[in-house]
Amino acid sequence: MQNQSSAFRTWHRWLSLIVGVQMLIWAVSGAYMVFVKLPFIHGVHLTQEADGVLHNPAAGIRIADVIATYPDAHDVKIVNRTIHGERQDVAQVHSGSDKFLVDLRTLAPIQLAAGDIRALAQEYYKKGNNPITNVELLTENPPTELSATHLPIWRVDFDDFGNTSLYLHQATGEMTVRRHDFWRGFDIMWMLHIMDYKDRVDITTWWLRAFIFGTFLFAFTGSILVVQTLRSNRRKPI
């Protein structure tokens, strides 16, 4: 019985070393994900609506002309955005998997430049007059905070407390993705929590399964030691 107790104690000590650190990581990462609210993580507080109010009653009439010019379009709507330095009504067109803007006067596609994206990002940004530090069109090798499915996309970085980055649709200038340091921290915590250190999406990794099994084994050996200690104490003479 003594040898059996010693074996359980040895197993328990080794398991405490192996799984103890990961259990602490689970506790810390879980606490971060619980106490920091998801709307804040998603950056809802960072942006606002940038489309203005439609001023031209005749703009809606041009939708038929847009559809005639782009017969593959399956969704057309009029939006009011700052384009080329002026706020104007433009058509936003969905055609197949593409999405782009159309000038209602010429019916030609609108090409957005870095200056247009900078102006739109400043309108989307809700946190004051913090300066823009970088405007970049990403076409490949996206950062880990962004899925490659969003490419190509504009990235606009702001010099603020959270190092905010806004990602705008390449062709329409729509605000697509928000990122800031608290989101990036959440992403790291999620990675540590599920133990997927590459893609950060797989919640069934072998690492995770192994450590979950190790944790149950740690609890089991600890329970056995508790029972053995209680039995041993009962047998001692008073």
mmCIF file of N, CA, C and O in Angstrom, residues 165-200:
data_model
loop_
_atom_site.group_PDB
_atom_site.id
_atom_site.type_symbol
_atom_site.label_atom_id
_atom_site.label_comp_id
_atom_site.label_asym_id
_atom_site.label_seq_id
_atom_site.Cartn_x
_atom_site.Cartn_y
_atom_site.Cartn_z
ATOM 1 N N SER A 165 -5.978 49.732 -36.120
ATOM 2 C CA SER A 165 -5.854 49.541 -37.563
ATOM 3 C C SER A 165 -7.249 49.302 -38.126
ATOM 4 O O SER A 165 -7.971 48.430 -37.638
ATOM 5 N N LEU A 166 -7.615 50.083 -39.126
ATOM 6 C CA LEU A 166 -8.877 49.892 -39.825
ATOM 7 C C LEU A 166 -8.581 49.309 -41.199
ATOM 8 O O LEU A 166 -7.675 49.776 -41.896
ATOM 9 N N TYR A 167 -9.359 48.309 -41.576
ATOM 10 C CA TYR A 167 -9.188 47.670 -42.878
ATOM 11 C C TYR A 167 -10.398 48.013 -43.747
ATOM 12 O O TYR A 167 -11.533 47.697 -43.389
ATOM 13 N N LEU A 168 -10.130 48.667 -44.879
ATOM 14 C CA LEU A 168 -11.191 49.138 -45.764
ATOM 15 C C LEU A 168 -11.185 48.347 -47.074
ATOM 16 O O LEU A 168 -10.103 48.018 -47.603
ATOM 17 N N HIS A 169 -12.385 48.056 -47.568
ATOM 18 C CA HIS A 169 -12.523 47.314 -48.814
ATOM 19 C C HIS A 169 -11.774 48.027 -49.930
ATOM 20 O O HIS A 169 -11.875 49.251 -50.083
ATOM 21 N N GLN A 170 -11.034 47.270 -50.715
ATOM 22 C CA GLN A 170 -10.189 47.875 -51.735
ATOM 23 C C GLN A 170 -10.969 48.721 -52.731
ATOM 24 O O GLN A 170 -10.547 49.820 -53.094
ATOM 25 N N ALA A 171 -12.132 48.248 -53.190
ATOM 26 C CA ALA A 171 -12.839 48.913 -54.282
ATOM 27 C C ALA A 171 -13.944 49.856 -53.826
ATOM 28 O O ALA A 171 -14.271 50.805 -54.538
ATOM 29 N N THR A 172 -14.510 49.620 -52.639
ATOM 30 C CA THR A 172 -15.640 50.450 -52.191
ATOM 31 C C THR A 172 -15.287 51.382 -51.040
ATOM 32 O O THR A 172 -16.028 52.333 -50.780
ATOM 33 N N GLY A 173 -14.198 51.089 -50.335
ATOM 34 C CA GLY A 173 -13.831 51.913 -49.188
ATOM 35 C C GLY A 173 -14.647 51.630 -47.949
ATOM 36 O O GLY A 173 -14.550 52.359 -46.957
ATOM 37 N N GLU A 174 -15.454 50.556 -47.967
ATOM 38 C CA GLU A 174 -16.241 50.215 -46.781
ATOM 39 C C GLU A 174 -15.329 49.762 -45.649
ATOM 40 O O GLU A 174 -14.331 49.082 -45.874
ATOM 41 N N MET A 175 -15.688 50.124 -44.419
ATOM 42 C CA MET A 175 -14.949 49.678 -43.255
ATOM 43 C C MET A 175 -15.276 48.200 -43.035
ATOM 44 O O MET A 175 -16.407 47.842 -42.766
ATOM 45 N N THR A 176 -14.269 47.342 -43.166
ATOM 46 C CA THR A 176 -14.487 45.901 -43.182
ATOM 47 C C THR A 176 -14.056 45.222 -41.885
ATOM 48 O O THR A 176 -14.784 44.397 -41.338
ATOM 49 N N VAL A 177 -12.879 45.566 -41.388
ATOM 50 C CA VAL A 177 -12.321 44.909 -40.199
ATOM 51 C C VAL A 177 -11.683 45.963 -39.310
ATOM 52 O O VAL A 177 -11.040 46.897 -39.807
ATOM 53 N N ARG A 178 -11.876 45.795 -37.981
ATOM 54 C CA ARG A 178 -11.231 46.681 -36.998
ATOM 55 C C ARG A 178 -10.285 45.852 -36.147
ATOM 56 O O ARG A 178 -10.648 44.767 -35.687
ATOM 57 N N ARG A 179 -9.111 46.390 -35.920
ATOM 58 C CA ARG A 179 -8.154 45.711 -35.044
ATOM 59 C C ARG A 179 -7.497 46.742 -34.121
ATOM 60 O O ARG A 179 -7.225 47.872 -34.529
ATOM 61 N N HIS A 180 -7.225 46.324 -32.883
ATOM 62 C CA HIS A 180 -6.489 47.159 -31.927
ATOM 63 C C HIS A 180 -5.788 46.225 -30.960
ATOM 64 O O HIS A 180 -5.966 45.002 -31.003
ATOM 65 N N ASP A 181 -4.959 46.777 -30.073
ATOM 66 C CA ASP A 181 -4.101 45.940 -29.241
ATOM 67 C C ASP A 181 -4.882 45.010 -28.328
ATOM 68 O O ASP A 181 -4.415 43.907 -28.018
ATOM 69 N N PHE A 182 -6.068 45.427 -27.895
ATOM 70 C CA PHE A 182 -6.850 44.557 -27.026
ATOM 71 C C PHE A 182 -7.398 43.362 -27.819
ATOM 72 O O PHE A 182 -7.526 42.264 -27.281
ATOM 73 N N TRP A 183 -7.716 43.578 -29.094
ATOM 74 C CA TRP A 183 -8.098 42.451 -29.950
ATOM 75 C C TRP A 183 -6.897 41.528 -30.150
ATOM 76 O O TRP A 183 -7.033 40.305 -30.102
ATOM 77 N N ARG A 184 -5.737 42.125 -30.398
ATOM 78 C CA ARG A 184 -4.537 41.322 -30.620
ATOM 79 C C ARG A 184 -4.193 40.518 -29.362
ATOM 80 O O ARG A 184 -3.763 39.367 -29.448
ATOM 81 N N GLY A 185 -4.396 41.142 -28.185
ATOM 82 C CA GLY A 185 -4.194 40.413 -26.937
ATOM 83 C C GLY A 185 -5.171 39.260 -26.800
ATOM 84 O O GLY A 185 -4.810 38.156 -26.364
ATOM 85 N N PHE A 186 -6.426 39.504 -27.191
ATOM 86 C CA PHE A 186 -7.441 38.453 -27.155
ATOM 87 C C PHE A 186 -7.049 37.307 -28.076
ATOM 88 O O PHE A 186 -7.213 36.130 -27.733
ATOM 89 N N ASP A 187 -6.515 37.648 -29.246
ATOM 90 C CA ASP A 187 -6.107 36.623 -30.208
ATOM 91 C C ASP A 187 -4.995 35.752 -29.639
ATOM 92 O O ASP A 187 -4.988 34.525 -29.815
ATOM 93 N N ILE A 188 -4.062 36.379 -28.928
ATOM 94 C CA ILE A 188 -2.978 35.618 -28.300
ATOM 95 C C ILE A 188 -3.535 34.733 -27.192
ATOM 96 O O ILE A 188 -3.157 33.550 -27.064
ATOM 97 N N MET A 189 -4.439 35.275 -26.394
ATOM 98 C CA MET A 189 -5.044 34.485 -25.327
ATOM 99 C C MET A 189 -5.824 33.302 -25.899
ATOM 100 O O MET A 189 -5.783 32.187 -25.356
ATOM 101 N N TRP A 190 -6.538 33.526 -26.988
ATOM 102 C CA TRP A 190 -7.282 32.445 -27.636
ATOM 103 C C TRP A 190 -6.326 31.356 -28.134
ATOM 104 O O TRP A 190 -6.570 30.163 -27.988
ATOM 105 N N MET A 191 -5.207 31.793 -28.736
ATOM 106 C CA MET A 191 -4.193 30.849 -29.211
ATOM 107 C C MET A 191 -3.661 29.989 -28.070
ATOM 108 O O MET A 191 -3.555 28.755 -28.181
ATOM 109 N N LEU A 192 -3.332 30.644 -26.949
ATOM 110 C CA LEU A 192 -2.806 29.903 -25.796
ATOM 111 C C LEU A 192 -3.867 28.996 -25.194
ATOM 112 O O LEU A 192 -3.560 27.914 -24.692
ATOM 113 N N HIS A 193 -5.113 29.427 -25.249
ATOM 114 C CA HIS A 193 -6.198 28.673 -24.626
ATOM 115 C C HIS A 193 -6.488 27.387 -25.395
ATOM 116 O O HIS A 193 -6.678 26.322 -24.787
ATOM 117 N N ILE A 194 -6.533 27.461 -26.728
ATOM 118 C CA ILE A 194 -6.853 26.273 -27.512
ATOM 119 C C ILE A 194 -5.597 25.528 -27.964
ATOM 120 O O ILE A 194 -5.701 24.453 -28.560
ATOM 121 N N MET A 195 -4.426 26.120 -27.723
ATOM 122 C CA MET A 195 -3.147 25.491 -28.022
ATOM 123 C C MET A 195 -2.968 25.206 -29.510
ATOM 124 O O MET A 195 -2.361 24.202 -29.900
ATOM 125 N N ASP A 196 -3.505 26.089 -30.341
ATOM 126 C CA ASP A 196 -3.241 26.044 -31.783
ATOM 127 C C ASP A 196 -2.333 27.219 -32.081
ATOM 128 O O ASP A 196 -2.798 28.349 -32.253
ATOM 129 N N TYR A 197 -1.031 26.959 -32.154
ATOM 130 C CA TYR A 197 -0.056 28.040 -32.224
ATOM 131 C C TYR A 197 0.234 28.496 -33.652
ATOM 132 O O TYR A 197 1.046 29.395 -33.854
ATOM 133 N N LYS A 198 -0.445 27.894 -34.622
ATOM 134 C CA LYS A 198 -0.214 28.262 -36.019
ATOM 135 C C LYS A 198 -1.377 29.061 -36.574
ATOM 136 O O LYS A 198 -1.249 30.263 -36.841
ATOM 137 N N ASP A 199 -2.520 28.406 -36.762
ATOM 138 C CA ASP A 199 -3.665 29.063 -37.390
ATOM 139 C C ASP A 199 -4.642 29.663 -36.387
ATOM 140 O O ASP A 199 -5.497 30.466 -36.747
ATOM 141 N N ARG A 200 -4.584 29.219 -35.139
ATOM 142 C CA ARG A 200 -5.407 29.767 -34.048
ATOM 143 C C ARG A 200 -6.909 29.549 -34.275
ATOM 144 O O ARG A 200 -7.722 30.373 -33.875
#
